[in-house]
Short mmCIF file of C-alpha atoms in Angstrom, two decimals:
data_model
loop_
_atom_site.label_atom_id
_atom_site.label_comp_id
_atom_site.label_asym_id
_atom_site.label_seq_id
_atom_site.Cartn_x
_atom_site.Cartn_y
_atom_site.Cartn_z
CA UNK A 37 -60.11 107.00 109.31
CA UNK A 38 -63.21 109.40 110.80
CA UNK A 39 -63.11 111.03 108.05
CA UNK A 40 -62.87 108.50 105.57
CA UNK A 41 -65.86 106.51 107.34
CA UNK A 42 -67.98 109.95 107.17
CA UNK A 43 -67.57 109.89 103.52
CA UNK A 44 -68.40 106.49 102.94
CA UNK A 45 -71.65 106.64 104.64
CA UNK A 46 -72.29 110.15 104.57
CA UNK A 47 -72.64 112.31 101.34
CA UNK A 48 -73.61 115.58 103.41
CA UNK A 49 -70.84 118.25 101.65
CA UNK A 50 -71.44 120.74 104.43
CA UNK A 51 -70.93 118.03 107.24
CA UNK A 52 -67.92 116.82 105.63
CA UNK A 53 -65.96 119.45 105.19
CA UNK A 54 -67.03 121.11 108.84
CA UNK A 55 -65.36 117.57 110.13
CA UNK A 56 -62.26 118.06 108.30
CA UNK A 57 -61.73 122.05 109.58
CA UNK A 58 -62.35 120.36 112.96
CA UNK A 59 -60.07 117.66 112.41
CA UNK A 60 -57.29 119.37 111.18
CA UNK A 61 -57.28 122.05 113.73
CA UNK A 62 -57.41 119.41 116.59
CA UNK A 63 -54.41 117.33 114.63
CA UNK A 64 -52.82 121.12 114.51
CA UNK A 65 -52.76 122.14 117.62
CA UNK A 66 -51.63 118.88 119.03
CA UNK A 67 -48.52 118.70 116.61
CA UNK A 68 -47.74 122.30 117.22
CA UNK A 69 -48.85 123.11 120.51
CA UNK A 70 -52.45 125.37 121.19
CA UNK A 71 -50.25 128.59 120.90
CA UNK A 72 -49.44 128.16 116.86
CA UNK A 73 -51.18 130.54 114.76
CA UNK A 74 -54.05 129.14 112.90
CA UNK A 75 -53.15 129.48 109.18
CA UNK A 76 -55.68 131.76 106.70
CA UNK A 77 -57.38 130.20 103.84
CA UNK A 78 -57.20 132.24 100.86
CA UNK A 79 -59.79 132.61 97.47
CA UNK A 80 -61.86 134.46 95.17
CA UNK A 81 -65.40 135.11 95.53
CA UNK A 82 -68.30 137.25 94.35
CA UNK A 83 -68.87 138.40 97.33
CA UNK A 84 -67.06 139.60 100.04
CA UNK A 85 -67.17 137.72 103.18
CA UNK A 86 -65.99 141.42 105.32
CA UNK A 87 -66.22 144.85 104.87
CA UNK A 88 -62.59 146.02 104.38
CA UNK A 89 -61.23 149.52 103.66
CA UNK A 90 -58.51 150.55 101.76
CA UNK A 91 -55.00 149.58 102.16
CA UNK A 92 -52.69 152.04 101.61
CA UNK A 93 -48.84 150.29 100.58
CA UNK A 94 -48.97 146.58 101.29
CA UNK A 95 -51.79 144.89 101.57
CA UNK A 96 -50.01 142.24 104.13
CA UNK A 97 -50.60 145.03 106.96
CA UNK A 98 -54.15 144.55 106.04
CA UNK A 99 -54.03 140.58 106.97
CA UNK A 100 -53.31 141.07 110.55
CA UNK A 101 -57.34 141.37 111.30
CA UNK A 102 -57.72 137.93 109.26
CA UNK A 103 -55.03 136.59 111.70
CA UNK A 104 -56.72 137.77 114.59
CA UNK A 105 -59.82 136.52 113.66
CA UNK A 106 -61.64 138.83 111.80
CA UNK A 107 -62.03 138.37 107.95
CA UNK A 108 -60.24 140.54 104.82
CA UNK A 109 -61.67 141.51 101.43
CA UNK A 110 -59.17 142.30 98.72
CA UNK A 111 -60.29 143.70 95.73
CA UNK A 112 -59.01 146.31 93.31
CA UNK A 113 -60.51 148.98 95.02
CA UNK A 114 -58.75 148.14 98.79
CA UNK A 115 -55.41 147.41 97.71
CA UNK A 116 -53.71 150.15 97.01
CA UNK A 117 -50.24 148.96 96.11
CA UNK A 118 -50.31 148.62 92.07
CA UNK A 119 -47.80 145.34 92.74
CA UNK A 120 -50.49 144.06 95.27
CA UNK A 121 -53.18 144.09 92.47
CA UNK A 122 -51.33 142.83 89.89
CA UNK A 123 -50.04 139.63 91.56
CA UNK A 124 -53.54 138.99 93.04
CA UNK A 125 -55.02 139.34 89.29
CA UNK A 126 -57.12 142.67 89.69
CA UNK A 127 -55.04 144.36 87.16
CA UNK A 128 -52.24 143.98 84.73
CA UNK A 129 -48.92 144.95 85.07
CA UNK A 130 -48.32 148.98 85.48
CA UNK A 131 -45.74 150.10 82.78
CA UNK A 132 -43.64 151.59 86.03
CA UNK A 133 -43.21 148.04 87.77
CA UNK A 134 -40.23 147.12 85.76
CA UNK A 135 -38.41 150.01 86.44
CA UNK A 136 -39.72 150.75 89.47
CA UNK A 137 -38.78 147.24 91.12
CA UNK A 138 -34.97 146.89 89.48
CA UNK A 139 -33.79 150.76 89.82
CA UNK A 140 -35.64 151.91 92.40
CA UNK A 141 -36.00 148.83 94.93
CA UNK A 142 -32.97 147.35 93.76
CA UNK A 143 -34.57 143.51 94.29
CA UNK A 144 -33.12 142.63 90.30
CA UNK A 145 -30.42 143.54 88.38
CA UNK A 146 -32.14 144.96 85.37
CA UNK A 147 -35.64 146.03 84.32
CA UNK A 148 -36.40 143.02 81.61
CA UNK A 149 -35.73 140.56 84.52
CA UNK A 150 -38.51 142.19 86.86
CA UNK A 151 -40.77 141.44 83.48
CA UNK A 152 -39.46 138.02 82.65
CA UNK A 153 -40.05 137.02 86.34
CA UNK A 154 -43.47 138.61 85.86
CA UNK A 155 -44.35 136.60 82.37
CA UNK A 156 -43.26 133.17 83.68
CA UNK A 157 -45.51 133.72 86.84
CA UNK A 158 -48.10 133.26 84.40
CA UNK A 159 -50.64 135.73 85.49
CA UNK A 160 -54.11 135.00 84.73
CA UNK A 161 -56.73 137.88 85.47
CA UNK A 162 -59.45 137.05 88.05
CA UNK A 163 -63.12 136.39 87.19
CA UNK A 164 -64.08 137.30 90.23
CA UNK A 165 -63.60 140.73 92.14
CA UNK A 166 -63.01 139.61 95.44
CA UNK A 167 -60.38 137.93 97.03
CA UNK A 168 -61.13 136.36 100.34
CA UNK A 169 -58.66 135.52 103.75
CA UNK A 170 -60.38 134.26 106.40
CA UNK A 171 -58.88 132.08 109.71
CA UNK A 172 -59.27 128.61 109.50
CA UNK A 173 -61.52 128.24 112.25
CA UNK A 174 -64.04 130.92 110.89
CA UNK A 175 -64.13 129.07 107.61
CA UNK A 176 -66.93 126.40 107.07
CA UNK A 177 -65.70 124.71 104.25
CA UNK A 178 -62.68 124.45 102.04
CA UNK A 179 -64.40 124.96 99.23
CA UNK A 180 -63.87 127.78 96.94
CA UNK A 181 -60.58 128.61 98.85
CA UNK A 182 -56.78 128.43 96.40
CA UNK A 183 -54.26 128.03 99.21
CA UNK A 184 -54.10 127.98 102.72
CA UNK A 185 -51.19 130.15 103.99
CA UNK A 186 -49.33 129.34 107.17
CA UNK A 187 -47.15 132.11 109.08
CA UNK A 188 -44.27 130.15 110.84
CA UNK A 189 -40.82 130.56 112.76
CA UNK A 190 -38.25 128.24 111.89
CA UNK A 191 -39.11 125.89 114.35
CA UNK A 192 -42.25 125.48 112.68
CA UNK A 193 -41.52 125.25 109.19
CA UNK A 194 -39.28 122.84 109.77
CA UNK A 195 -42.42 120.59 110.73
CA UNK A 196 -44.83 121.60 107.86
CA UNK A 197 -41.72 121.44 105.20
CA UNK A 198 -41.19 117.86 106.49
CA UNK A 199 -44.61 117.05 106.13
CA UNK A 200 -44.92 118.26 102.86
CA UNK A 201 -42.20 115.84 101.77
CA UNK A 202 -43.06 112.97 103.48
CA UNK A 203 -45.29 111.09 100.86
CA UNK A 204 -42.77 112.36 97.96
CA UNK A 205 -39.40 112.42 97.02
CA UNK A 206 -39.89 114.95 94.23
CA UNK A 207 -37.22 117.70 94.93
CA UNK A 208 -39.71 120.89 94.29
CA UNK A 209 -42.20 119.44 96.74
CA UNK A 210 -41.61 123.11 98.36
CA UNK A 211 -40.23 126.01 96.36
CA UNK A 212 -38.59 129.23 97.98
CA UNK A 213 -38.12 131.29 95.01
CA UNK A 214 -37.37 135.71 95.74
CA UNK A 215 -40.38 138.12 95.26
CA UNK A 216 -42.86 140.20 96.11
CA UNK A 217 -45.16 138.75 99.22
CA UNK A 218 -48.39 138.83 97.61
CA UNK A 219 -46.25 136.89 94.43
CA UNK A 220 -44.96 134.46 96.15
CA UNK A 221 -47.84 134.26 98.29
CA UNK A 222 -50.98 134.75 95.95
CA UNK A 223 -49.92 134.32 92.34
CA UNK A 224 -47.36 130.94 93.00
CA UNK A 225 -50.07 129.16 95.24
CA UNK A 226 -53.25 129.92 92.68
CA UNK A 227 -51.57 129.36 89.65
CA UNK A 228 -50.26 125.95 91.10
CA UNK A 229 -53.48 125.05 92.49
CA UNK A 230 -55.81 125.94 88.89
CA UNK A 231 -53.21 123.35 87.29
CA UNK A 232 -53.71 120.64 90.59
CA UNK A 233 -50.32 120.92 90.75
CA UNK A 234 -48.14 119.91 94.30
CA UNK A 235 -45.57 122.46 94.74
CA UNK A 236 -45.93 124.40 98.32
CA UNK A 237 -44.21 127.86 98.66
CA UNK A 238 -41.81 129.59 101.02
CA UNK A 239 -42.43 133.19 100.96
CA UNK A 240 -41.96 136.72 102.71
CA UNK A 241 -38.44 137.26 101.63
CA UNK A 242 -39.40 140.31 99.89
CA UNK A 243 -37.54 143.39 102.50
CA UNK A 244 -41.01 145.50 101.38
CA UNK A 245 -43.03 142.89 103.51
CA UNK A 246 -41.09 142.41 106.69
CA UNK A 247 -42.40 145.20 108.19
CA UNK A 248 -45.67 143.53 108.32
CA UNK A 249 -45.02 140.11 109.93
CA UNK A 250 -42.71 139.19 112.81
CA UNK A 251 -38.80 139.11 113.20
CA UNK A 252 -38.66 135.60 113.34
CA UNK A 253 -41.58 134.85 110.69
CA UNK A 254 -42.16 133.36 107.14
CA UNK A 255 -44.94 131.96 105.49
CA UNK A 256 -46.02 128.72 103.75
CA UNK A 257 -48.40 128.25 101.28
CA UNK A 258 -49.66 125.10 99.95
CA UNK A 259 -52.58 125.20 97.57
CA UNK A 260 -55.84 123.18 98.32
CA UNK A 261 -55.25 120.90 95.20
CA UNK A 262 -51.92 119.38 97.86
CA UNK A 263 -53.55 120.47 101.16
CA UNK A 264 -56.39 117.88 100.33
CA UNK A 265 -53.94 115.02 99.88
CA UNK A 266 -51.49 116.18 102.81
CA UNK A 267 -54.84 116.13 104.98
CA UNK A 268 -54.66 112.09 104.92
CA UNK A 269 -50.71 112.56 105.66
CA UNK A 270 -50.59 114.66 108.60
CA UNK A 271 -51.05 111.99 111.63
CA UNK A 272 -48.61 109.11 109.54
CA UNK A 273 -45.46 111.11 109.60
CA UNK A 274 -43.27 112.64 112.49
CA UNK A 275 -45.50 115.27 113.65
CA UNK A 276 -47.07 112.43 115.82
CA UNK A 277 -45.49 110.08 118.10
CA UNK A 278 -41.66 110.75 117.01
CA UNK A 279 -38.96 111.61 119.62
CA UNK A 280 -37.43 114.37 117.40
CA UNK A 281 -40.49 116.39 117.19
CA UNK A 282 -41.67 116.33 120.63
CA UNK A 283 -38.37 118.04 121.75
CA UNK A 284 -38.93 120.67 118.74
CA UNK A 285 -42.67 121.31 119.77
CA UNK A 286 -41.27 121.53 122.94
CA UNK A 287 -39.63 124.61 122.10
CA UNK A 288 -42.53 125.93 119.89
CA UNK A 289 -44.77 125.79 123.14
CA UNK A 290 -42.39 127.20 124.95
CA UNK A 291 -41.86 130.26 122.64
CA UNK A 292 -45.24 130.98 122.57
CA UNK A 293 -45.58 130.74 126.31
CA UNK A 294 -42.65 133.67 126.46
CA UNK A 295 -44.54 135.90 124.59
#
């Protein structure tokens, strides 16, 4: 209701958005305790918003600093992984994937499937050489961003997955499909958000990324073309004022407060 009241008499962009950040951050912390991890907000830019060095392997051990606060730059020249820059759209597929991911990795049966999977991600190649992760509460504005990108136990997912589905009953609402992190991570979200689509995306299956995020982790993606809509959502369904949850955030808190 703020919010909608601040657009009705307000057309200031910047103000706007700065109130929604807020907003959602209070509504955040209050459905999953101040201990959650803030999610990132991913997208491309001309310009780099931090000055990151190279990542050797995956680039995911590179988004601990984002997590913590401090901003990451991905472009072709820090990620070193040829996977990593293919599925963020710095560079097309390497001849060796293929192989490389079926015979060597063992995550599919045969090479064709690793380049089927590949062709129906529908890759597109970015326009712009930078692609930006930055903590919620560093960002200013959601504009410009693809996805937003959640890292949550199962405690926690099982809140955001139910409020992804509470103002649908379409059965894809969110997707869990097996592949690389920065696939299922990157390429699903941005390639669902450039067609305004609604789908929101389990990820960090992939054994190659585990080492990078914790035992008892996965991630959530939902691009901004849902996130704007789920926005007006959040404080209608259970995350506020229903007996289940509070016994659920319960346990978040306490988690957190173990650790």
């Amino acid at each position: 209701m703020v919010v909608w009241m601040i657009r009705a008499i307000n057309n200031n962009h910047d103000l706007l958005t700065e109130m929604e950040i807020k907003e959602f951050i209070d509504n955040y912390k209050e459905a999953f305790g101040d201990k959650a991890p803030l999610p990132l907000l991913f997208g491309y830019s001309d310009h780099a918003v931090a000055a990151t060095t190279k990542i050797g392997g995956c680039f995911f051990k590179g988004l601990q600093a984002a997590r913590e606060g401090t901003p990451v730059s991905l472009s072709a020249d820090v990620i070193g992984c040829g996977g990593g820059k293919l599925y963020t759209g710095f560079s097309d597929m390497p001849e060796y994937v293929p192989t490389f991911v079926s015979l060597k990795e063992k995550y599919k049966e045969r090479p064709e499937m690793v380049a089927n999977y590949v062709n129906d991600l529908n890759l597109k190649r970015s326009e712009k050489p930078y692609l930006n992760f930055v903590r919620i509460d560093q960002a200013e504005t959601f504009d410009y961003y693809e996805g937003i990108l959640f890292y949550a136990t199962p405690d926690m997912l099982s809140g955001l997955c139910g409020w992804a589905f509470y103002d649908t009953n379409e059965p894809d609402a969110v997707v869990a499909q097996f592949g690389s992190g920065c696939s299922t991570v990157v390429s699903m979200t941005v390639a669902e958000n450039a067609s305004q689509g609604y789908r929101c995306f389990l990820g960090l299956f992939d054994p190659s990324v585990r080492p990078w995020v914790k035992a008892n982790e996965l991630s959530l993606t939902i691009p901004l073309s849902r996130f704007n809509v789920m926005l007006g959502t959040m404080r209608d369904c259970f995350l506020f004022g229903s007996h289940a949850w509070e016994k659920v955030k319960a346990r978040i808190i306490q988690d957190h407060s173990t650790k």
